[in-house]
PDB file of C-alpha atoms in Angstrom:
ATOM      1  CA  UNK A 159      42.074 200.679 -80.978  1.00 53.00           C
ATOM      2  CA  UNK A 160      45.504 202.400 -79.770  1.00 56.00           C
ATOM      3  CA  UNK A 161      47.158 199.598 -77.579  1.00 56.00           C
ATOM      4  CA  UNK A 162      47.804 197.277 -80.120  1.00 54.00           C
ATOM      5  CA  UNK A 163      50.636 197.816 -82.476  1.00 51.00           C
ATOM      6  CA  UNK A 164      51.991 197.209 -86.113  1.00 50.00           C
ATOM      7  CA  UNK A 165      51.389 193.355 -87.114  1.00 55.00           C
ATOM      8  CA  UNK A 166      49.579 192.463 -83.648  1.00 59.00           C
ATOM      9  CA  UNK A 167      46.795 194.648 -84.773  1.00 67.00           C
ATOM     10  CA  UNK A 168      43.353 192.773 -86.062  1.00 78.00           C
ATOM     11  CA  UNK A 169      40.941 194.352 -88.467  1.00 80.00           C
ATOM     12  CA  UNK A 170      38.474 195.293 -85.813  1.00 80.00           C
ATOM     13  CA  UNK A 171      41.192 197.307 -84.315  1.00 78.00           C
ATOM     14  CA  UNK A 172      41.887 199.126 -87.498  1.00 83.00           C
ATOM     15  CA  UNK A 173      38.260 199.581 -88.512  1.00 86.00           C
ATOM     16  CA  UNK A 174      37.399 201.142 -85.095  1.00 85.00           C
ATOM     17  CA  UNK A 175      40.365 203.378 -85.184  1.00 84.00           C
ATOM     18  CA  UNK A 176      40.211 204.300 -88.923  1.00 86.00           C
ATOM     19  CA  UNK A 177      36.325 204.973 -88.764  1.00 90.00           C
ATOM     20  CA  UNK A 178      36.531 207.327 -85.572  1.00 89.00           C
ATOM     21  CA  UNK A 179      39.671 209.212 -86.722  1.00 89.00           C
ATOM     22  CA  UNK A 180      38.402 209.476 -90.295  1.00 92.00           C
ATOM     23  CA  UNK A 181      35.043 210.968 -88.941  1.00 93.00           C
ATOM     24  CA  UNK A 182      37.171 213.503 -87.029  1.00 92.00           C
ATOM     25  CA  UNK A 183      39.182 214.398 -90.158  1.00 92.00           C
ATOM     26  CA  UNK A 184      36.385 214.696 -92.265  1.00 93.00           C
ATOM     27  CA  UNK A 185      34.764 217.074 -89.945  1.00 93.00           C
ATOM     28  CA  UNK A 186      37.860 219.140 -89.275  1.00 93.00           C
ATOM     29  CA  UNK A 187      38.456 219.482 -93.226  1.00 92.00           C
ATOM     30  CA  UNK A 188      35.090 221.054 -93.856  1.00 93.00           C
ATOM     31  CA  UNK A 189      34.882 223.181 -90.772  1.00 93.00           C
ATOM     32  CA  UNK A 190      38.224 224.571 -91.807  1.00 93.00           C
ATOM     33  CA  UNK A 191      37.220 225.213 -95.258  1.00 92.00           C
ATOM     34  CA  UNK A 192      34.037 227.023 -94.179  1.00 92.00           C
ATOM     35  CA  UNK A 193      35.683 229.072 -91.617  1.00 91.00           C
ATOM     36  CA  UNK A 194      39.342 229.674 -93.175  1.00 91.00           C
ATOM     37  CA  UNK A 195      38.700 228.834 -96.890  1.00 90.00           C
ATOM     38  CA  UNK A 196      41.501 226.294 -96.600  1.00 90.00           C
ATOM     39  CA  UNK A 197      41.951 222.758 -96.232  1.00 89.00           C
ATOM     40  CA  UNK A 198      43.663 221.470 -93.234  1.00 91.00           C
ATOM     41  CA  UNK A 199      43.239 217.643 -93.232  1.00 88.00           C
ATOM     42  CA  UNK A 200      46.042 217.141 -96.061  1.00 87.00           C
ATOM     43  CA  UNK A 201      48.690 219.178 -97.776  1.00 91.00           C
ATOM     44  CA  UNK A 202      48.518 218.192-101.460  1.00 89.00           C
ATOM     45  CA  UNK A 203      47.053 221.388-102.498  1.00 90.00           C
ATOM     46  CA  UNK A 204      49.174 223.413-100.295  1.00 93.00           C
ATOM     47  CA  UNK A 205      52.266 221.859-102.335  1.00 94.00           C
ATOM     48  CA  UNK A 206      50.576 223.393-105.380  1.00 93.00           C
ATOM     49  CA  UNK A 207      50.131 226.722-103.827  1.00 93.00           C
ATOM     50  CA  UNK A 208      53.800 226.844-102.412  1.00 94.00           C
ATOM     51  CA  UNK A 209      55.007 226.385-106.083  1.00 95.00           C
ATOM     52  CA  UNK A 210      52.620 228.905-107.445  1.00 95.00           C
ATOM     53  CA  UNK A 211      53.807 231.271-104.987  1.00 94.00           C
ATOM     54  CA  UNK A 212      57.521 230.543-105.611  1.00 96.00           C
ATOM     55  CA  UNK A 213      57.069 231.259-109.240  1.00 95.00           C
ATOM     56  CA  UNK A 214      55.372 234.522-108.597  1.00 93.00           C
ATOM     57  CA  UNK A 215      58.040 235.730-106.157  1.00 91.00           C
ATOM     58  CA  UNK A 216      55.587 236.227-103.362  1.00 92.00           C
ATOM     59  CA  UNK A 217      58.088 235.351-100.758  1.00 94.00           C
ATOM     60  CA  UNK A 218      55.875 235.980 -97.679  1.00 93.00           C
ATOM     61  CA  UNK A 219      53.133 233.886 -98.737  1.00 94.00           C
ATOM     62  CA  UNK A 220      55.902 231.059 -99.728  1.00 95.00           C
ATOM     63  CA  UNK A 221      57.110 231.148 -96.017  1.00 96.00           C
ATOM     64  CA  UNK A 222      53.345 230.966 -94.694  1.00 95.00           C
ATOM     65  CA  UNK A 223      52.376 228.091 -96.880  1.00 95.00           C
ATOM     66  CA  UNK A 224      55.747 226.264 -96.452  1.00 96.00           C
ATOM     67  CA  UNK A 225      55.517 226.879 -92.579  1.00 96.00           C
ATOM     68  CA  UNK A 226      51.898 224.984 -93.097  1.00 95.00           C
ATOM     69  CA  UNK A 227      53.475 222.153 -94.745  1.00 96.00           C
ATOM     70  CA  UNK A 228      56.314 221.744 -92.450  1.00 96.00           C
ATOM     71  CA  UNK A 229      53.809 221.491 -89.327  1.00 96.00           C
ATOM     72  CA  UNK A 230      52.063 219.031 -90.929  1.00 95.00           C
ATOM     73  CA  UNK A 231      55.229 217.233 -91.528  1.00 96.00           C
ATOM     74  CA  UNK A 232      56.380 217.954 -88.040  1.00 96.00           C
ATOM     75  CA  UNK A 233      52.833 216.490 -86.698  1.00 94.00           C
ATOM     76  CA  UNK A 234      53.864 212.972 -88.275  1.00 93.00           C
ATOM     77  CA  UNK A 235      57.434 213.361 -86.940  1.00 95.00           C
ATOM     78  CA  UNK A 236      56.271 214.096 -83.270  1.00 95.00           C
ATOM     79  CA  UNK A 237      53.521 211.196 -83.527  1.00 92.00           C
ATOM     80  CA  UNK A 238      55.844 208.514 -84.449  1.00 91.00           C
ATOM     81  CA  UNK A 239      58.783 209.776 -82.241  1.00 92.00           C
ATOM     82  CA  UNK A 240      56.322 209.454 -79.449  1.00 90.00           C
ATOM     83  CA  UNK A 241      55.501 205.687 -80.566  1.00 87.00           C
ATOM     84  CA  UNK A 242      59.054 204.559 -81.153  1.00 87.00           C
ATOM     85  CA  UNK A 243      60.516 206.160 -77.974  1.00 88.00           C
ATOM     86  CA  UNK A 244      57.731 205.550 -75.277  1.00 84.00           C
ATOM     87  CA  UNK A 245      56.587 202.194 -76.774  1.00 77.00           C
ATOM     88  CA  UNK A 246      58.495 200.298 -74.133  1.00 78.00           C
ATOM     89  CA  UNK A 247      57.384 201.964 -71.067  1.00 78.00           C
ATOM     90  CA  UNK A 248      53.736 202.061 -71.905  1.00 78.00           C
ATOM     91  CA  UNK A 249      51.980 201.335 -75.377  1.00 76.00           C
ATOM     92  CA  UNK A 250      48.867 202.771 -74.278  1.00 77.00           C
ATOM     93  CA  UNK A 251      50.457 206.379 -73.282  1.00 83.00           C
ATOM     94  CA  UNK A 252      52.868 206.328 -76.425  1.00 82.00           C
ATOM     95  CA  UNK A 253      49.820 205.872 -78.850  1.00 82.00           C
ATOM     96  CA  UNK A 254      47.596 208.305 -76.788  1.00 86.00           C
ATOM     97  CA  UNK A 255      49.937 211.071 -76.513  1.00 90.00           C
ATOM     98  CA  UNK A 256      49.493 212.471 -79.885  1.00 91.00           C
ATOM     99  CA  UNK A 257      45.730 212.121 -79.733  1.00 91.00           C
ATOM    100  CA  UNK A 258      45.956 214.079 -76.550  1.00 93.00           C
ATOM    101  CA  UNK A 259      48.171 216.811 -78.097  1.00 94.00           C
ATOM    102  CA  UNK A 260      45.701 216.766 -81.108  1.00 93.00           C
ATOM    103  CA  UNK A 261      42.814 217.497 -78.951  1.00 95.00           C
ATOM    104  CA  UNK A 262      44.531 220.311 -77.080  1.00 96.00           C
ATOM    105  CA  UNK A 263      45.222 222.029 -80.452  1.00 95.00           C
ATOM    106  CA  UNK A 264      41.523 221.644 -81.510  1.00 95.00           C
ATOM    107  CA  UNK A 265      40.479 223.101 -78.239  1.00 95.00           C
ATOM    108  CA  UNK A 266      42.884 225.969 -78.583  1.00 96.00           C
ATOM    109  CA  UNK A 267      41.374 226.684 -82.101  1.00 95.00           C
ATOM    110  CA  UNK A 268      37.638 226.196 -80.880  1.00 94.00           C
ATOM    111  CA  UNK A 269      38.437 228.448 -77.747  1.00 95.00           C
ATOM    112  CA  UNK A 270      40.076 230.904 -79.555  1.00 95.00           C
ATOM    113  CA  UNK A 271      37.827 231.106 -82.515  1.00 93.00           C
ATOM    114  CA  UNK A 272      34.699 231.471 -80.367  1.00 92.00           C
ATOM    115  CA  UNK A 273      35.857 234.233 -78.012  1.00 93.00           C
ATOM    116  CA  UNK A 274      38.947 236.220 -79.508  1.00 94.00           C
ATOM    117  CA  UNK A 275      38.829 235.494 -83.301  1.00 93.00           C
ATOM    118  CA  UNK A 276      38.502 238.876 -85.414  1.00 93.00           C
ATOM    119  CA  UNK A 277      38.886 237.484 -88.773  1.00 90.00           C
ATOM    120  CA  UNK A 278      42.307 239.145 -89.505  1.00 93.00           C
ATOM    121  CA  UNK A 279      44.811 237.386 -92.088  1.00 92.00           C
ATOM    122  CA  UNK A 280      47.367 236.727 -89.298  1.00 93.00           C
ATOM    123  CA  UNK A 281      44.784 235.078 -87.001  1.00 94.00           C
ATOM    124  CA  UNK A 282      43.624 232.691 -89.794  1.00 94.00           C
ATOM    125  CA  UNK A 283      46.848 231.657 -90.859  1.00 94.00           C
ATOM    126  CA  UNK A 284      47.960 230.834 -87.338  1.00 95.00           C
ATOM    127  CA  UNK A 285      44.650 229.029 -86.735  1.00 95.00           C
ATOM    128  CA  UNK A 286      45.477 226.923 -90.056  1.00 95.00           C
ATOM    129  CA  UNK A 287      48.702 226.183 -89.173  1.00 95.00           C
ATOM    130  CA  UNK A 288      47.645 224.937 -85.481  1.00 95.00           C
ATOM    131  CA  UNK A 289      44.994 222.646 -87.194  1.00 95.00           C
ATOM    132  CA  UNK A 290      47.625 221.267 -89.885  1.00 95.00           C
ATOM    133  CA  UNK A 291      49.985 220.282 -87.158  1.00 96.00           C
ATOM    134  CA  UNK A 292      46.645 218.476 -85.518  1.00 95.00           C
ATOM    135  CA  UNK A 293      45.926 216.425 -88.342  1.00 94.00           C
ATOM    136  CA  UNK A 294      49.715 215.719 -88.982  1.00 93.00           C
ATOM    137  CA  UNK A 295      49.794 214.312 -85.514  1.00 94.00           C
ATOM    138  CA  UNK A 296      46.831 212.316 -86.244  1.00 92.00           C
ATOM    139  CA  UNK A 297      47.794 210.823 -89.712  1.00 91.00           C
ATOM    140  CA  UNK A 298      51.255 210.050 -88.277  1.00 91.00           C
ATOM    141  CA  UNK A 299      50.004 208.147 -85.275  1.00 89.00           C
ATOM    142  CA  UNK A 300      47.444 205.992 -87.495  1.00 88.00           C
ATOM    143  CA  UNK A 301      49.915 205.241 -89.967  1.00 86.00           C
ATOM    144  CA  UNK A 302      52.774 204.450 -87.486  1.00 85.00           C
ATOM    145  CA  UNK A 303      50.890 202.138 -85.106  1.00 81.00           C
ATOM    146  CA  UNK A 304      49.074 200.121 -87.995  1.00 79.00           C
ATOM    147  CA  UNK A 305      52.123 199.675 -90.030  1.00 76.00           C
ATOM    148  CA  UNK A 306      50.808 202.055 -92.646  1.00 75.00           C
ATOM    149  CA  UNK A 307      47.479 200.603 -93.217  1.00 75.00           C
ATOM    150  CA  UNK A 308      45.447 203.261 -91.891  1.00 78.00           C
ATOM    151  CA  UNK A 309      45.580 206.748 -93.025  1.00 80.00           C
ATOM    152  CA  UNK A 310      42.528 208.863 -92.318  1.00 83.00           C
ATOM    153  CA  UNK A 311      43.290 212.652 -92.830  1.00 82.00           C
ATOM    154  CA  UNK A 312      42.800 212.476 -97.064  1.00 83.00           C
ATOM    155  CA  UNK A 313      41.331 210.087 -99.387  1.00 88.00           C
ATOM    156  CA  UNK A 314      43.715 210.047-102.319  1.00 87.00           C
ATOM    157  CA  UNK A 315      45.490 207.027-101.440  1.00 86.00           C
ATOM    158  CA  UNK A 316      42.435 205.418-100.108  1.00 89.00           C
ATOM    159  CA  UNK A 317      40.668 205.965-103.409  1.00 91.00           C
ATOM    160  CA  UNK A 318      43.446 204.918-105.619  1.00 92.00           C
ATOM    161  CA  UNK A 319      43.659 201.747-103.469  1.00 90.00           C
ATOM    162  CA  UNK A 320      40.041 201.095-103.795  1.00 92.00           C
ATOM    163  CA  UNK A 321      40.329 201.264-107.263  1.00 94.00           C
ATOM    164  CA  UNK A 322      43.073 198.692-107.635  1.00 94.00           C
ATOM    165  CA  UNK A 323      40.998 196.328-105.351  1.00 93.00           C
ATOM    166  CA  UNK A 324      38.195 196.668-107.492  1.00 93.00           C
ATOM    167  CA  UNK A 325      39.957 195.843-110.565  1.00 95.00           C
ATOM    168  CA  UNK A 326      41.509 192.808-108.848  1.00 94.00           C
ATOM    169  CA  UNK A 327      38.128 191.565-107.366  1.00 93.00           C
ATOM    170  CA  UNK A 328      36.856 191.039-111.233  1.00 92.00           C
ATOM    171  CA  UNK A 329      38.844 187.723-111.003  1.00 91.00           C
ATOM    172  CA  UNK A 330      37.524 185.011-108.691  1.00 88.00           C
ATOM    173  CA  UNK A 331      40.823 184.157-107.152  1.00 89.00           C
ATOM    174  CA  UNK A 332      41.116 187.655-105.688  1.00 91.00           C
ATOM    175  CA  UNK A 333      37.600 187.786-104.520  1.00 89.00           C
ATOM    176  CA  UNK A 334      38.213 184.745-102.398  1.00 90.00           C
ATOM    177  CA  UNK A 335      41.351 186.259-100.825  1.00 91.00           C
ATOM    178  CA  UNK A 336      40.581 187.160 -97.209  1.00 90.00           C
ATOM    179  CA  UNK A 337      43.679 189.886 -97.058  1.00 90.00           C
ATOM    180  CA  UNK A 338      42.217 191.737 -99.876  1.00 92.00           C
ATOM    181  CA  UNK A 339      38.580 191.468 -98.626  1.00 92.00           C
ATOM    182  CA  UNK A 340      39.677 192.785 -95.176  1.00 91.00           C
ATOM    183  CA  UNK A 341      41.703 195.487 -96.823  1.00 91.00           C
ATOM    184  CA  UNK A 342      38.615 196.562 -98.755  1.00 92.00           C
ATOM    185  CA  UNK A 343      36.560 196.596 -95.745  1.00 92.00           C
ATOM    186  CA  UNK A 344      38.834 198.847 -94.179  1.00 91.00           C
ATOM    187  CA  UNK A 345      39.449 201.354 -96.882  1.00 92.00           C
ATOM    188  CA  UNK A 346      35.425 201.562 -97.414  1.00 94.00           C
ATOM    189  CA  UNK A 347      34.988 202.155 -93.755  1.00 93.00           C
ATOM    190  CA  UNK A 348      37.568 204.816 -93.648  1.00 92.00           C
ATOM    191  CA  UNK A 349      36.011 206.680 -97.027  1.00 93.00           C
ATOM    192  CA  UNK A 350      32.312 206.229 -95.525  1.00 94.00           C
ATOM    193  CA  UNK A 351      33.300 207.733 -91.981  1.00 94.00           C
ATOM    194  CA  UNK A 352      35.219 210.447 -93.602  1.00 94.00           C
ATOM    195  CA  UNK A 353      32.210 211.506 -96.010  1.00 94.00           C
ATOM    196  CA  UNK A 354      29.862 211.254 -92.835  1.00 95.00           C
ATOM    197  CA  UNK A 355      32.174 213.529 -90.878  1.00 93.00           C
ATOM    198  CA  UNK A 356      32.221 216.126 -93.619  1.00 93.00           C
ATOM    199  CA  UNK A 357      28.423 216.082 -94.145  1.00 95.00           C
ATOM    200  CA  UNK A 358      28.222 216.582 -90.209  1.00 94.00           C
ATOM    201  CA  UNK A 359      30.458 219.480 -90.213  1.00 92.00           C
ATOM    202  CA  UNK A 360      28.528 221.213 -93.254  1.00 91.00           C
ATOM    203  CA  UNK A 361      25.281 220.411 -91.667  1.00 92.00           C
ATOM    204  CA  UNK A 362      26.228 221.725 -88.038  1.00 90.00           C
ATOM    205  CA  UNK A 363      28.590 224.434 -88.518  1.00 86.00           C
ATOM    206  CA  UNK A 364      26.152 227.197 -89.147  1.00 85.00           C
ATOM    207  CA  UNK A 365      24.593 226.489 -85.875  1.00 89.00           C
ATOM    208  CA  UNK A 366      27.807 225.374 -83.870  1.00 88.00           C
ATOM    209  CA  UNK A 367      30.326 227.541 -85.702  1.00 88.00           C
ATOM    210  CA  UNK A 368      33.724 227.220 -83.512  1.00 92.00           C
ATOM    211  CA  UNK A 369      31.939 224.991 -81.031  1.00 92.00           C
ATOM    212  CA  UNK A 370      32.216 222.130 -83.828  1.00 93.00           C
ATOM    213  CA  UNK A 371      35.886 221.641 -82.495  1.00 94.00           C
ATOM    214  CA  UNK A 372      34.634 220.794 -79.069  1.00 94.00           C
ATOM    215  CA  UNK A 373      32.620 217.947 -81.012  1.00 92.00           C
ATOM    216  CA  UNK A 374      35.544 216.578 -82.734  1.00 92.00           C
ATOM    217  CA  UNK A 375      37.374 216.704 -79.470  1.00 93.00           C
ATOM    218  CA  UNK A 376      34.898 214.543 -77.626  1.00 92.00           C
ATOM    219  CA  UNK A 377      35.159 212.148 -80.617  1.00 89.00           C
ATOM    220  CA  UNK A 378      38.912 211.936 -79.944  1.00 90.00           C
ATOM    221  CA  UNK A 379      38.308 211.372 -76.313  1.00 90.00           C
ATOM    222  CA  UNK A 380      36.245 208.328 -77.413  1.00 86.00           C
ATOM    223  CA  UNK A 381      39.148 206.913 -78.853  1.00 82.00           C
ATOM    224  CA  UNK A 382      41.390 207.656 -75.998  1.00 85.00           C
ATOM    225  CA  UNK A 383      38.706 206.523 -73.539  1.00 82.00           C
ATOM    226  CA  UNK A 384      37.938 202.986 -75.269  1.00 75.00           C
ATOM    227  CA  UNK A 385      41.463 201.753 -74.710  1.00 71.00           C
ATOM    228  CA  UNK A 386      41.616 202.978 -71.271  1.00 72.00           C
ATOM    229  CA  UNK A 387      38.381 201.267 -70.146  1.00 70.00           C
ATOM    230  CA  UNK A 388      39.282 197.988 -72.006  1.00 65.00           C
ATOM    231  CA  UNK A 389      43.053 197.864 -70.325  1.00 61.00           C
ATOM    232  CA  UNK A 390      41.671 198.573 -66.874  1.00 60.00           C
ATOM    233  CA  UNK A 391      38.500 196.219 -67.286  1.00 57.00           C
ATOM    234  CA  UNK A 392      41.357 193.704 -68.457  1.00 56.00           C
ATOM    235  CA  UNK A 393      43.285 194.086 -65.240  1.00 49.00           C
ATOM    236  CA  UNK A 394      40.172 194.216 -63.112  1.00 51.00           C
ATOM    237  CA  UNK A 395      39.085 190.797 -64.366  1.00 51.00           C
ATOM    238  CA  UNK A 396      42.965 189.376 -64.052  1.00 54.00           C
ATOM    239  CA  UNK A 397      42.855 190.469 -60.368  1.00 50.00           C
ATOM    240  CA  UNK A 398      39.303 188.816 -59.902  1.00 50.00           C
ATOM    241  CA  UNK A 399      40.592 185.334 -61.449  1.00 54.00           C
ATOM    242  CA  UNK A 400      43.800 185.735 -59.114  1.00 50.00           C
ATOM    243  CA  UNK A 401      41.309 186.055 -56.114  1.00 52.00           C
ATOM    244  CA  UNK A 402      39.201 183.081 -57.012  1.00 54.00           C
ATOM    245  CA  UNK A 403      42.248 180.629 -57.464  1.00 56.00           C
ATOM    246  CA  UNK A 404      44.522 181.595 -54.636  1.00 52.00           C
ATOM    247  CA  UNK A 405      41.856 183.019 -52.113  1.00 54.00           C
ATOM    248  CA  UNK A 406      43.999 186.041 -51.643  1.00 55.00           C
ATOM    249  CA  UNK A 407      41.912 189.164 -51.712  1.00 55.00           C
ATOM    250  CA  UNK A 408      42.609 192.282 -53.227  1.00 56.00           C
ATOM    251  CA  UNK A 409      40.642 195.543 -53.434  1.00 59.00           C
ATOM    252  CA  UNK A 410      40.015 195.358 -57.188  1.00 57.00           C
ATOM    253  CA  UNK A 411      39.178 191.515 -56.706  1.00 58.00           C
ATOM    254  CA  UNK A 412      36.653 192.533 -53.823  1.00 60.00           C
ATOM    255  CA  UNK A 413      34.950 195.178 -56.155  1.00 61.00           C
ATOM    256  CA  UNK A 414      34.451 192.923 -59.120  1.00 58.00           C
ATOM    257  CA  UNK A 415      33.375 190.330 -56.519  1.00 60.00           C
ATOM    258  CA  UNK A 416      30.569 192.857 -55.052  1.00 61.00           C
ATOM    259  CA  UNK A 417      29.575 194.562 -58.362  1.00 61.00           C
ATOM    260  CA  UNK A 418      28.803 191.402 -60.187  1.00 57.00           C
ATOM    261  CA  UNK A 419      26.828 189.677 -56.989  1.00 56.00           C
ATOM    262  CA  UNK A 420      29.056 186.261 -57.501  1.00 50.00           C
ATOM    263  CA  UNK A 421      28.548 183.940 -54.866  1.00 47.00           C
ATOM    264  CA  UNK A 422      31.818 182.773 -53.567  1.00 46.00           C
ATOM    265  CA  UNK A 423      32.354 179.065 -54.123  1.00 45.00           C
ATOM    266  CA  UNK A 424      35.482 178.042 -52.834  1.00 45.00           C
ATOM    267  CA  UNK A 425      37.036 174.854 -53.988  1.00 41.00           C
ATOM    268  CA  UNK A 426      37.802 172.481 -51.396  1.00 42.00           C
ATOM    269  CA  UNK A 427      41.466 171.818 -51.964  1.00 42.00           C
ATOM    270  CA  UNK A 428      42.414 168.168 -51.963  1.00 44.00           C
ATOM    271  CA  UNK A 429      44.966 166.802 -49.402  1.00 47.00           C
ATOM    272  CA  UNK A 430      48.143 166.496 -50.915  1.00 44.00           C
ATOM    273  CA  UNK A 431      49.400 162.842 -50.727  1.00 45.00           C
ATOM    274  CA  UNK A 432      53.090 162.150 -50.825  1.00 46.00           C
ATOM    275  CA  UNK A 433      54.250 160.614 -53.820  1.00 42.00           C
ATOM    276  CA  UNK A 434      57.288 158.287 -54.264  1.00 46.00           C
ATOM    277  CA  UNK A 435      59.527 158.894 -57.053  1.00 41.00           C
ATOM    278  CA  UNK A 436      60.574 155.915 -59.385  1.00 41.00           C
ATOM    279  CA  UNK A 437      64.238 156.233 -58.413  1.00 38.00           C
ATOM    280  CA  UNK A 438      63.567 155.760 -54.827  1.00 45.00           C
ATOM    281  CA  UNK A 439      62.232 152.245 -55.141  1.00 45.00           C
ATOM    282  CA  UNK A 440      64.662 149.960 -53.758  1.00 40.00           C
TER     283      UNK A 440
END
């Protein structure tokens, strides 16, 4: 999900990444709405509030809402900064770092809310700011590594694109276009996952309360852990193939050999026969 980058990504990569992160975004958004009476997976509404507060001259609120918008922007900035600067050293680390930072932010909200939250305005504004930074990280990462194909924290663009695709599918030539079909599958999976996340959050909030952020963190750990497993499994199998071909044991090859109970069948090497080059003939 995370290790592939830009045009090297497959539809399956994008769907797996899109559904899991959209589910978490929907869960975050409804949880923040129920707890703080504020949306935190996008800033569209906050721009309207920002303009309204300016027109009314409420400068303290202008600063608060402006700070929220900036933190969402800064989350996307940090996510893409990680991708473009650390990509050459390790694609996996560059792409997983923003998710790891998002998990830390959500755990901070969950722990503080569960044990210390006293429902003051200042606390609420701070926790909302932290959540906006977290969703900015997620949205920036998914957009960056998917070449702007996957954006999972809001559905405005997704709904617009689906409307455009639906109109295109009224013509037969577009219905047979594999790229358009793949795009529609991706967008519908993101939309369905976001709605399911929102429903899950609404149904479980009253029993879990701030502990819902722990569940979200586990979902994000699955995103990180999946690629970690795939990368190491691939390395595991490569080491084993190296052992089978060259008969040079390594620890990883030995473990693979034992776990899979494979019977060693060494191929007998054929004796090398000396060959005579054509230009050696006299």
